Coordinates of C-alpha atoms in Angstrom, one line a residue:
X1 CA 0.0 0.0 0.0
X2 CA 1.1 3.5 -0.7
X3 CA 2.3 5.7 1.7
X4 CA -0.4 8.3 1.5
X5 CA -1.1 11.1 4.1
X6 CA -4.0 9.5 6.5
X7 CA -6.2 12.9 6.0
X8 CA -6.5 12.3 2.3
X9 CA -9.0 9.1 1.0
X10 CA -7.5 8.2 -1.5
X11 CA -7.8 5.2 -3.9
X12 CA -4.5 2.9 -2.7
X13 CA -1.8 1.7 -5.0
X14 CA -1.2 -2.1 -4.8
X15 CA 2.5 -3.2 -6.8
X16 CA 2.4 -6.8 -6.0
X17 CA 5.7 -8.7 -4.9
X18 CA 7.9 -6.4 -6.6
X19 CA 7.3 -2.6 -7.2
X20 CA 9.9 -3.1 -10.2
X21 CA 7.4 -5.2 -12.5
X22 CA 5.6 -1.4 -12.9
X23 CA 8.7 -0.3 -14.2
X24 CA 8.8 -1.9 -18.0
X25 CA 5.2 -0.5 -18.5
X26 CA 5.8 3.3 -17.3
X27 CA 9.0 3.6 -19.3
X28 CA 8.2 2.2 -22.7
X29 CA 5.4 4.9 -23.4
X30 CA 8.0 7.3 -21.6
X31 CA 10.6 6.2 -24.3
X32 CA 8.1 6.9 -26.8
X33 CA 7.3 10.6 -25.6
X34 CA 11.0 11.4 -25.6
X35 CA 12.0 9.8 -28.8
X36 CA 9.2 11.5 -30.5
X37 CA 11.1 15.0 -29.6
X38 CA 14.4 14.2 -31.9
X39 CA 13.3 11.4 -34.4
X40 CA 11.2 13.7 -36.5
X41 CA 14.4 16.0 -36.9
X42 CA 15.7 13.8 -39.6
X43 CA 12.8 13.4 -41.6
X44 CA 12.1 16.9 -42.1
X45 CA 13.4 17.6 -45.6
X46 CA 11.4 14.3 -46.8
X47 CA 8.3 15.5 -45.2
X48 CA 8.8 19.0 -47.1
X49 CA 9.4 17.5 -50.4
X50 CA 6.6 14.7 -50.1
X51 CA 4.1 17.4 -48.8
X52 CA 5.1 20.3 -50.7
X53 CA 5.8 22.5 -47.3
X54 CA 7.6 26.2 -46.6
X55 CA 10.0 26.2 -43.9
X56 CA 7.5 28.0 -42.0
X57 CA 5.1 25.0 -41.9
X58 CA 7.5 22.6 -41.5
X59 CA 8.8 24.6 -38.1
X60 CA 5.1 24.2 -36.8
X61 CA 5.6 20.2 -37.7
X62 CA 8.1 19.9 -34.3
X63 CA 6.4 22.9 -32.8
X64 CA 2.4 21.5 -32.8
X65 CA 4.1 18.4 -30.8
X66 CA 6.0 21.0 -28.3
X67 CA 2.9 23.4 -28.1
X68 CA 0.1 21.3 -26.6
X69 CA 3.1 18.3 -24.6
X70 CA 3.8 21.7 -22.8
X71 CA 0.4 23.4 -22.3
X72 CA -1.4 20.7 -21.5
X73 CA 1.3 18.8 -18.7
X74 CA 0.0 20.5 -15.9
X75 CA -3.4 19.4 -16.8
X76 CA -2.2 16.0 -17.8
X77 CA -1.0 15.5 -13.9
X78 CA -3.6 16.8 -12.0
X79 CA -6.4 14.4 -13.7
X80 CA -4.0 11.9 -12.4
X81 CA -4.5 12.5 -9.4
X82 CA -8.1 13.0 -9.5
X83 CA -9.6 11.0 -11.9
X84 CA -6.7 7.9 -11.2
X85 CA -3.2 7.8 -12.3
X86 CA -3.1 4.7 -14.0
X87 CA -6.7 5.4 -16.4
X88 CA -5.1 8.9 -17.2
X89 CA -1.6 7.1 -18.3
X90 CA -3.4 4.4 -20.6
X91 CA -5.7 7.3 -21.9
X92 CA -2.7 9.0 -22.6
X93 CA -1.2 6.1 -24.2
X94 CA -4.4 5.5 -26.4
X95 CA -4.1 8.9 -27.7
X96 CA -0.4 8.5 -28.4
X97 CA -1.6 5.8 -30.5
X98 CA -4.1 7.2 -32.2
X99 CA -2.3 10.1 -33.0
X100 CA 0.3 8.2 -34.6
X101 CA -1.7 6.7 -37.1
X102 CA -3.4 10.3 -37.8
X103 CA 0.2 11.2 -38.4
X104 CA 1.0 8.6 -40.6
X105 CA -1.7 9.0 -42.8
X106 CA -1.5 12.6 -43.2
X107 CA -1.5 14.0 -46.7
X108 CA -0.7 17.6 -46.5
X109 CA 1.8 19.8 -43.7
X110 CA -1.0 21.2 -41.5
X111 CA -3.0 17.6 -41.3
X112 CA 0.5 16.3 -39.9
X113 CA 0.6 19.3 -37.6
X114 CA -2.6 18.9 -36.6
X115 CA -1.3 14.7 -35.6
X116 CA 1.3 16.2 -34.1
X117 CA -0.6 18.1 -31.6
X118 CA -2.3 15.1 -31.0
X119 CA 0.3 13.5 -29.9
X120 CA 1.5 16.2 -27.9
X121 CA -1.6 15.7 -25.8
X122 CA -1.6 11.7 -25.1
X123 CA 2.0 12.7 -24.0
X124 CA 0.6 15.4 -21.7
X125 CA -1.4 12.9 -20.2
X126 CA 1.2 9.7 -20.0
X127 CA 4.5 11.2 -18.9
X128 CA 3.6 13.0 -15.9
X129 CA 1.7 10.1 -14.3
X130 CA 4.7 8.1 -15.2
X131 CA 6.7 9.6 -11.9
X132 CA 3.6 9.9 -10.1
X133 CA 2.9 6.1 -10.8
X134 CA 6.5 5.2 -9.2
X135 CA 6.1 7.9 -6.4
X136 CA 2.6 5.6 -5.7
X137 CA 4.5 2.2 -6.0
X138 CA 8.1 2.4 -4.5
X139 CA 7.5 3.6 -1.0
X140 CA 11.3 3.1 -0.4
X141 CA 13.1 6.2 -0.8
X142 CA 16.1 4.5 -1.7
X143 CA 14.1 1.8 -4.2
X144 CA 12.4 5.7 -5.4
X145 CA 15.4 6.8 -6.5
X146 CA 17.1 3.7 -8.1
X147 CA 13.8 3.7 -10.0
X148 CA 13.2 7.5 -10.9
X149 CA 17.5 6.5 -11.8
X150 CA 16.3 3.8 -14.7
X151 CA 13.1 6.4 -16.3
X152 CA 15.7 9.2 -16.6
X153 CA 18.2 6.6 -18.2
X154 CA 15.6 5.5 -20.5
X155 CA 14.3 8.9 -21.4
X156 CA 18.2 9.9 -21.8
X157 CA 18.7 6.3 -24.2
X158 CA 15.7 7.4 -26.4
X159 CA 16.5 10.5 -26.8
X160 CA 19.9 9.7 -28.0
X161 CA 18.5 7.0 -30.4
X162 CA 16.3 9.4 -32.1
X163 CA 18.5 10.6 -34.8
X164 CA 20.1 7.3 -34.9
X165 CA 17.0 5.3 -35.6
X166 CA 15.2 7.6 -37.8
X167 CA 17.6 8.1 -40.7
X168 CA 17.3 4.4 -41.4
X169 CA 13.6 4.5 -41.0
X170 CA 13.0 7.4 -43.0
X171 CA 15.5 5.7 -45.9
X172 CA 13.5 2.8 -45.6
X173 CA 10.1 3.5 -45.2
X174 CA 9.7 7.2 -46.1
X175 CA 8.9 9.5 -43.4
X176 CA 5.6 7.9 -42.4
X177 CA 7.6 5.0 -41.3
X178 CA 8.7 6.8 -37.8
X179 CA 4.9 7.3 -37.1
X180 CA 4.1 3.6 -37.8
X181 CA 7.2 2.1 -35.6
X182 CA 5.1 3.7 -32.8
X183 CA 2.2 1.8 -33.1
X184 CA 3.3 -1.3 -31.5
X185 CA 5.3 0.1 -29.3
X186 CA 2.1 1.9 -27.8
X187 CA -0.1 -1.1 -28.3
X188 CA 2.4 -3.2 -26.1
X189 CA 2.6 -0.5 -23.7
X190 CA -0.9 -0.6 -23.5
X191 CA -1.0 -4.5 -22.8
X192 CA 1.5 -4.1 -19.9
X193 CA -0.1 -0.8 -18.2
X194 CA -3.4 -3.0 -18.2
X195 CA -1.6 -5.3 -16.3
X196 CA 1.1 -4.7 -14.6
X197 CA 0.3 -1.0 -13.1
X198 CA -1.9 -0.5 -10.0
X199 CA -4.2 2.3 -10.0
X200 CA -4.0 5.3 -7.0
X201 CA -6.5 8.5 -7.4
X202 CA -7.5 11.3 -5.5
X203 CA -11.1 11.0 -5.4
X204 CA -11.7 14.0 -2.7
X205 CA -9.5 16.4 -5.2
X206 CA -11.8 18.8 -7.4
X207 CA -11.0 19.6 -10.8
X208 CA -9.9 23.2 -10.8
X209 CA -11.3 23.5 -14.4
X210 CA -10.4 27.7 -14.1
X211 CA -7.1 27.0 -13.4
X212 CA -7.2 24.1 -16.2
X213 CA -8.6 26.7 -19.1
X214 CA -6.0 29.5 -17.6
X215 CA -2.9 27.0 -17.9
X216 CA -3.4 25.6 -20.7
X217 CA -4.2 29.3 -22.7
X218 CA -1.2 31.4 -20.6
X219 CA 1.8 28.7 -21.8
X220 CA 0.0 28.1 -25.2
X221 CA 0.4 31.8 -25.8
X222 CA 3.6 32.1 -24.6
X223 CA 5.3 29.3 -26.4
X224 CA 3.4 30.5 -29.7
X225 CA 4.7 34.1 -29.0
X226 CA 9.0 32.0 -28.6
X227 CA 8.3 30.0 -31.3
X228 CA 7.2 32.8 -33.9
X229 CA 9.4 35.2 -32.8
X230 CA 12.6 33.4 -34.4
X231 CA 11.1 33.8 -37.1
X232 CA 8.6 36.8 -37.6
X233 CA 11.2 38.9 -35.1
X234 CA 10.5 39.8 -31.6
X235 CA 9.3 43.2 -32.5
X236 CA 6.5 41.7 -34.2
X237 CA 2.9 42.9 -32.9
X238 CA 1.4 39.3 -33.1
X239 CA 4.5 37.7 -31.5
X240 CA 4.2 41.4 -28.4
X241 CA 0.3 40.7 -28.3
X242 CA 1.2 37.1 -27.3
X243 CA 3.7 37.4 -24.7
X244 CA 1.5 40.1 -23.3
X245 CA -1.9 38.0 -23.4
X246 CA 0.1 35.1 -21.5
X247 CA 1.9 37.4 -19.0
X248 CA -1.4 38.7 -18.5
X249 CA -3.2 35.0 -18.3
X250 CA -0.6 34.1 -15.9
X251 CA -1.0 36.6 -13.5
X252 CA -4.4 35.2 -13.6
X253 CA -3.7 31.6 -13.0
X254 CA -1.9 32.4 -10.0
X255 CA -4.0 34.7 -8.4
X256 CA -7.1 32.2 -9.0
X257 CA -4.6 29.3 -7.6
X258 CA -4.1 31.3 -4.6
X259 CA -8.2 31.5 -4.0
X260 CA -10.1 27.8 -5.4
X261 CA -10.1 25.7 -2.7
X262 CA -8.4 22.7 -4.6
X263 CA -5.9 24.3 -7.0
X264 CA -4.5 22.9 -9.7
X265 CA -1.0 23.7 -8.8
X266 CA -0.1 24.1 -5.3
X267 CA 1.4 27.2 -4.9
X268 CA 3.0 26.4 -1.2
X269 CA 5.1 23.6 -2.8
X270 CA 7.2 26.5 -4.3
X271 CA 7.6 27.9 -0.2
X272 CA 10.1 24.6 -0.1
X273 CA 13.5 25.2 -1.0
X274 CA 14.5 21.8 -2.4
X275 CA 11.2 21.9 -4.8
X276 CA 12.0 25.4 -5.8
X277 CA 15.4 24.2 -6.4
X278 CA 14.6 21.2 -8.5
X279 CA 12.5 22.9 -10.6
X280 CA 14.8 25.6 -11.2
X281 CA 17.5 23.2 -12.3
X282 CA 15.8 21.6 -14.3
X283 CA 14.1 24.8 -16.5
X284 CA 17.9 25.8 -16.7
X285 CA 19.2 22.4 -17.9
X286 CA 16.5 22.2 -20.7
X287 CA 16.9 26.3 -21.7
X288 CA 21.1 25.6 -21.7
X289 CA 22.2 22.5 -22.3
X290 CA 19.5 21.0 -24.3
X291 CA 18.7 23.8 -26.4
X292 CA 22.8 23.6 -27.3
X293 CA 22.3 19.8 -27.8
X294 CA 20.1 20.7 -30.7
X295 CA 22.8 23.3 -32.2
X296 CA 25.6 21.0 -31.6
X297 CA 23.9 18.7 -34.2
X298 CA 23.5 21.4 -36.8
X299 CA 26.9 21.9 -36.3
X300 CA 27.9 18.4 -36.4
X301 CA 25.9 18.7 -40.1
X302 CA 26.0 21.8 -41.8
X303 CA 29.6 22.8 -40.7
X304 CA 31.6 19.7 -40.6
X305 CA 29.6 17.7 -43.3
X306 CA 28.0 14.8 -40.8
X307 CA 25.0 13.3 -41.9
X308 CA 22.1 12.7 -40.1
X309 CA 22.6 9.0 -38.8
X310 CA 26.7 10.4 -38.4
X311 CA 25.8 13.1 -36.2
X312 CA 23.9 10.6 -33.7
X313 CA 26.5 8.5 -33.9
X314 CA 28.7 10.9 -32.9
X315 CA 26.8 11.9 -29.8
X316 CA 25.8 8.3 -28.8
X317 CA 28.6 7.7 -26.6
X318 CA 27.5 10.6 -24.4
X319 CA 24.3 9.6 -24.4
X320 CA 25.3 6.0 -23.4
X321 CA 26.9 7.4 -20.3
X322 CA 24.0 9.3 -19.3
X323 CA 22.2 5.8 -19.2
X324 CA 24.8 4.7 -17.1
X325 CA 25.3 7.6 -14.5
X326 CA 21.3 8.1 -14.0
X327 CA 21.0 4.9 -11.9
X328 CA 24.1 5.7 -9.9
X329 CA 22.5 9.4 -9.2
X330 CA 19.2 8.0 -8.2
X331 CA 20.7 5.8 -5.5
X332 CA 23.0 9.0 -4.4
X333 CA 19.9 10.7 -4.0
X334 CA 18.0 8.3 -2.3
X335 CA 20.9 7.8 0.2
X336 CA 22.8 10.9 0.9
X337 CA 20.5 13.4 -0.7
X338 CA 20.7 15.2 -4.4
X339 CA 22.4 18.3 -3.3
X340 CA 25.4 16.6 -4.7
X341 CA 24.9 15.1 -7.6
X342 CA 22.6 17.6 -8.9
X343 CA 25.3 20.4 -8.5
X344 CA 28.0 18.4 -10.1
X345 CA 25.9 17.6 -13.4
X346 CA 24.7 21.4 -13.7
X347 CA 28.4 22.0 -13.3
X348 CA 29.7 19.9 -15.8
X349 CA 26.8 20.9 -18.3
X350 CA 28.5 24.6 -17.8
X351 CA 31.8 22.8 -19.0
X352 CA 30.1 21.4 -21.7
X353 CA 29.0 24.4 -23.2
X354 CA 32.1 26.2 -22.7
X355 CA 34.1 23.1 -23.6
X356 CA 32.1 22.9 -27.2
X357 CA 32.7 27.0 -27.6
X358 CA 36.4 25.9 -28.0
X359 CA 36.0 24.2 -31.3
X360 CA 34.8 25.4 -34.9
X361 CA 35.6 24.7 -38.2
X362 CA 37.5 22.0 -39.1
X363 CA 37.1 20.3 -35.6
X364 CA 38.0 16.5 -35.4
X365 CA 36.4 14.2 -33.6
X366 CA 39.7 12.7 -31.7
X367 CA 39.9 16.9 -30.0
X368 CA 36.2 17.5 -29.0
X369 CA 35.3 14.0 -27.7
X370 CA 35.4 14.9 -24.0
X371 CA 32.3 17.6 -24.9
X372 CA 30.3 14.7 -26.2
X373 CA 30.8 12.6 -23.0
X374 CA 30.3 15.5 -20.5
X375 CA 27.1 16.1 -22.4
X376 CA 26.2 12.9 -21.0
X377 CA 27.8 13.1 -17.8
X378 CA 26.1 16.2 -17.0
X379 CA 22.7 14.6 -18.0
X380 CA 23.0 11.7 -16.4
X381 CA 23.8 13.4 -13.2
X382 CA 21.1 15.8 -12.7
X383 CA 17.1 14.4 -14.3
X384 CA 17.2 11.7 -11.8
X385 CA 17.9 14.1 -8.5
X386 CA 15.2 16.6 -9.9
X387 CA 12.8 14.2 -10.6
X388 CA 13.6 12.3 -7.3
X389 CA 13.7 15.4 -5.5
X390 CA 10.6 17.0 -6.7
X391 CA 8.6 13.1 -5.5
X392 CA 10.1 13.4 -2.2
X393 CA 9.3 16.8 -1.5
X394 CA 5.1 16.8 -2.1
X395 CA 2.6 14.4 -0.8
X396 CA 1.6 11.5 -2.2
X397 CA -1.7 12.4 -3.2
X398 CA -0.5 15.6 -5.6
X399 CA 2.6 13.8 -6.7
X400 CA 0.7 14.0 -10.0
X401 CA 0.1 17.6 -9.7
X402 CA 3.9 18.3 -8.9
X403 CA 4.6 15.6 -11.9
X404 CA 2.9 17.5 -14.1
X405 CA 4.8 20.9 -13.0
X406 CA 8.3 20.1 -13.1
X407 CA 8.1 18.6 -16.4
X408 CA 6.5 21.1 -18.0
X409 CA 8.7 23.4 -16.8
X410 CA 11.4 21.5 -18.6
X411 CA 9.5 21.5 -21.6
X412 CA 9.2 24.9 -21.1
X413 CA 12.7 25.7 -20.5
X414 CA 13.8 23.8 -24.0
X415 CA 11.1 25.4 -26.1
X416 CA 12.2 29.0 -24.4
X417 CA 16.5 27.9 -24.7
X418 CA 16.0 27.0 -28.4
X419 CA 14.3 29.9 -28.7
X420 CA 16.4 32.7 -27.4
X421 CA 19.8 31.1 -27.4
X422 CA 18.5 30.6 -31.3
X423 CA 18.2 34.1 -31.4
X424 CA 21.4 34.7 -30.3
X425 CA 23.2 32.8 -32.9
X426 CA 21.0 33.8 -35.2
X427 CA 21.9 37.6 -34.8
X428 CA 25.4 37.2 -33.9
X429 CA 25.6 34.7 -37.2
X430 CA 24.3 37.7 -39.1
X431 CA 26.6 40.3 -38.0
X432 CA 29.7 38.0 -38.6
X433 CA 28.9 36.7 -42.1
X434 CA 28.1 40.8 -43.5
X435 CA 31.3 41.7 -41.8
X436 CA 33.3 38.5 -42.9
X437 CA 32.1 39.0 -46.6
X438 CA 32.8 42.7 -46.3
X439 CA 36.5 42.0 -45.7
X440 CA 36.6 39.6 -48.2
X441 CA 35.5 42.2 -50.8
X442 CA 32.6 40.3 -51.5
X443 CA 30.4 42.3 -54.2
X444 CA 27.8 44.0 -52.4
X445 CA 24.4 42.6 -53.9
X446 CA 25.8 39.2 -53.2
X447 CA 26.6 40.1 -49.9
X448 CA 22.7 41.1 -48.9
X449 CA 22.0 38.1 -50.9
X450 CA 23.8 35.5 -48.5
X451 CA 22.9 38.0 -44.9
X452 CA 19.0 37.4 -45.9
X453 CA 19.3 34.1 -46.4
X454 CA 21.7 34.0 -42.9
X455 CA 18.8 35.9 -41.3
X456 CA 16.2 33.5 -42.4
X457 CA 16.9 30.4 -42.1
X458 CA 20.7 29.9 -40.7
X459 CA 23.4 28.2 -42.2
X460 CA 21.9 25.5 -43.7
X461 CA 19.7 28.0 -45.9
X462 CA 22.5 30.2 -47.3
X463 CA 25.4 28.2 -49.0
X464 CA 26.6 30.9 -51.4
X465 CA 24.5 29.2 -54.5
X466 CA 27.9 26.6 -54.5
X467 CA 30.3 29.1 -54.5
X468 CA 32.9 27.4 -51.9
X469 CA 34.9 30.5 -50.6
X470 CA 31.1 32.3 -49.7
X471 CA 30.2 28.9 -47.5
X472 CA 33.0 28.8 -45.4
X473 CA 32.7 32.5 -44.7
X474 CA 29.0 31.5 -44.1
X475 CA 29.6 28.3 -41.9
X476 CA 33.0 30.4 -39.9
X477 CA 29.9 33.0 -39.3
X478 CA 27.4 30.4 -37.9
X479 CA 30.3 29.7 -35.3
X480 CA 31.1 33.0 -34.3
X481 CA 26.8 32.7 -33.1
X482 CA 27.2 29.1 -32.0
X483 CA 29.8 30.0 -29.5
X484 CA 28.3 33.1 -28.1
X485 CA 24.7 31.1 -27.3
X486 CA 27.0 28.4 -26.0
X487 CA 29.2 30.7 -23.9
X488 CA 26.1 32.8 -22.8
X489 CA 24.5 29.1 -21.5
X490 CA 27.8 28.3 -19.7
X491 CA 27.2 31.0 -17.6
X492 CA 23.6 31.1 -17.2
X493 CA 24.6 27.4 -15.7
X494 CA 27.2 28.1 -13.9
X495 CA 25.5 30.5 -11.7
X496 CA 22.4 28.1 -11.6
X497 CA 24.8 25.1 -9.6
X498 CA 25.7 27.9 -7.5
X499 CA 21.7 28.9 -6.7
X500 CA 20.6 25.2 -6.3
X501 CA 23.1 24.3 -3.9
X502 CA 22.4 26.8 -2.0
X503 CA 18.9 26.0 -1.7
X504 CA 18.9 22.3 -1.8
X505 CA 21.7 21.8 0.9
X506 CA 21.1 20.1 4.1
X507 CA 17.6 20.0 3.2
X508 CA 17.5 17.3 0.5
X509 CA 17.3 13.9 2.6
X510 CA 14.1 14.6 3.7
X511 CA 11.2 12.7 2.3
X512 CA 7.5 14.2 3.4
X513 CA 6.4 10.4 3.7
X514 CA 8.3 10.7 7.0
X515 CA 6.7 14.0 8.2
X516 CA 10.0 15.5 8.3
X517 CA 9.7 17.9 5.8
X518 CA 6.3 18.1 4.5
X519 CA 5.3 21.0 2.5
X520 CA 3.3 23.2 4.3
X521 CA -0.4 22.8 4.0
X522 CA -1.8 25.9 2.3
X523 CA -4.6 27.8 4.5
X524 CA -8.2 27.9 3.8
X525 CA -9.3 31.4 3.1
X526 CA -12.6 32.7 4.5
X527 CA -14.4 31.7 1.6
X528 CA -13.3 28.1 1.4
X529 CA -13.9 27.5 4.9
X530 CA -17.5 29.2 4.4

């Protein structure tokens, strides 16, 4: 039975003999939601040619999946916990599913967007009652962590694998092919949630459907205003309208969280420390160090001529040791705390970003391996604390709702890092090529030529129409941005370790299933005791 607090009646959670048989269940859907965000990246052009697409519309393609996984998280969590963890996870699942085949069978770009927003929402649903599931079933700190250890390994492993696996799918079996792999996958997911995970639910919890519409529309409008503005410019008075509507819509979700008497997001969680630091971490590590990840492997392409299945390869090792160091975190955490470990990998994902800011054009492979492992040293070393750290710190019966929170605050933080570190490159990529062609004596309508181009779509859109001198001035240029977004992460890092330790320190071996350190209870306010 699951440690729940003896006030709440909730639904318990029974794992059989061995909480671990839960495990294969909750992580092949996970694997699925995480592939999902890099495998697509290597069908792109195919998907342009096959469905006639602008590079606009094939942006929204990865974006529709990003939008709604991130809008909708929060939501996907706290029906968890009311509704039952295990019926929201297969319903997620079933979606997943369905969505794929929609995808599949799509015939023009904004039909497949459309599938990719439906996919985005069975992941909404599934991932965050993943954790909550295993925050139900191993009552064991220790056991918590090791577990919480083999998700993050397996969400590190499929992310990795994306690139690897879908070049040779999408060579094989066209583009369509990725979407079909998933189905079953999902359907064998299905089979084993059905029978291998226990249900838990929150029956007394309301649905805080204000706070549900408010959520959902204040992060929808936010990531459609960092998503367009790479690309319309942030000066743009659609991109201005929507930051300001979703500043504006969440002021408003926090101020009704503060007053309905079961909120959808606990705002007293955020009074702890150690919550406050986990989530923290783990907004940076996806704005930094993930958002480089996905600029490291244009790099890896446009600059030094890998191909798609090549630049996977390349990373794999690192990602490989992040499958091997997220065990050994999650049994640090659960022993000695995360303080730690979580400090060390934010630390050496700073050194990775500085470490990759050393190398440019012409870089081999034998000089710049060490960035590719500490990639997935750093990794390794810091999703299983901040999950762990985040289950230990709420009560049982809104592990859901905290679920739900600290991962889309990740998927936040990579939508918002590729975002504005993109801009960053972007504008210092610009600046560099119109000065480099300049002192090349470049003719000047060829010189506007190859900055517009730079401007809007990077390096990979502005080659110099095969002129071989303009293209390394071009890829030299796309360095000179690369390093400053990687140099400006680094930092933005570095002083995050410094934050988290701080807050997390001497606080982090406390699990609220012991009543140690429980999260304060938030107080009624007139209205909800009238």
């Amino acid at each position: 039975m699951t440690a729940e607090t003896p006030a709440a009646a909730n639904t318990p959670a029974t794992a059989g003999p061995s909480p671990y048989r839960t495990l294969p269940a909750l992580c092949v859907p996970l694997a699925l939601t995480m592939l999902q965000s890099t495998v697509l990246s290597t069908a792109l052009p195919d998907i342009q040619d096959d469905l006639s697409g602008g590079i606009q519309d094939i942006q929204w393609v990865i974006s529709g999946y990003s939008l709604a996984f991130a809008a909708l998280m929060l939501t996907g969590g706290a029906c968890g916990d009311r509704f039952g963890r295990k019926r929201t996870f297969l319903t997620g699942l079933a979606v997943f599913l369905a969505g794929s085949v929609f995808s599949a069978l799509a015939g023009s770009v904004w039909v497949l967007v459309a599938g990719q927003a439906v996919l985005g929402v069975g992941a909404a649903l599934l991932m965050p009652n993943t954790l909550s599931i295993i925050r139900h079933v191993f009552t064991d700190s220790g056991e918590r962590g090791t577990a919480i250890g083999i998700w993050a390994a397996v969400a590190g492993a499929a992310v990795a694998f994306g690139p690897v696996a879908g070049g040779p799918l999408v060579e094989n079996f066209g583009w369509a092919g990725i979407f079909w792999m998933y189905v079953p996958v999902a359907a064998l997911g299905l089979l084993l949630g059905v029978w291998t995970v226990p249900e838990s639910a929150s029956p007394e919890r309301r649905l805080d459907l204000a706070g549900l519409v408010l959520s959902v529309a204040a992060v929808a409008a936010l990531v459609y205003a960092t998503i367009e503005g790479g690309s319309r410019g942030w000066s743009d008075r659609m991109v201005i309208g929507a930051f300001v509507a979703g500043g504006v819509l969440l002021v408003a979700f926090v101020v009704t969280e503060k007053l309905v008497r079961e909120p959808m997001l606990d705002l007293s969680f955020f009074r702890d420390p150690v919550f406050t630091g986990a989530v923290l971490a783990g907004f940076v590590l996806y704005f930094g160090l993930f958002a480089i990840t996905y600029f490291l492997m244009l790099w890896l392409q446009t600059v030094l001529g890998w191909s798609a299945v090549g630049a996977g390869l390349a990373i794999l090792p690192g990602m490989l040791l992040a499958m091997v160091a997220a065990p050994p975190a999650g049994w640090m955490t659960g022993r000695m705390g995360g303080a730690v470990p979580l400090t060390l990998g934010i630390l050496c994902s700073a050194l990775t970003m500085f470490g990759a800011s050393l190398y440019g054009v012409g870089a081999h492979y034998a000089s710049y391996w060490w960035v590719v492992l500490l990639v997935g040293l750093g990794i390794g070393l810091t999703l299983t604390p901040i999950s762990t750290l985040v289950m230990m710190r709420v009560p049982a019966n809104r592990s859901g709702m905290a679920s739900g929170a600290s991962n889309a605050t990740r998927q936040l933080g990579s939508v918002f890092g590729v975002a504005v570190l993109g801009t960053l490159l972007t504008t210092r990529m610009t600046d560099s090529v119109r000065d480099r062609l300049a002192d090349a004596h470049v003719p000047a309508q060829v010189r506007e030529e190859v900055v517009r181009a730079v401007a809007a779509g990077g390096a990979q859109s502005a080659g110099g129409g095969g002129d071989k001198r303009i293209g390394a001035l071009v890829n030299a240029a796309f360095v000179d941005g690369l390093h400053l977004a990687e140099r400006v992460g680094a930092a933005l890092l570095l002083v995050t370790a410094v934050v988290v330790f701080l807050l997390v320190r001497g606080r982090d071996r406390d699990d609220v299933d012991t009543g140690s350190a429980a999260v304060p209870a938030r107080e009624k306010s007139p209205a909800d005791r009238a």
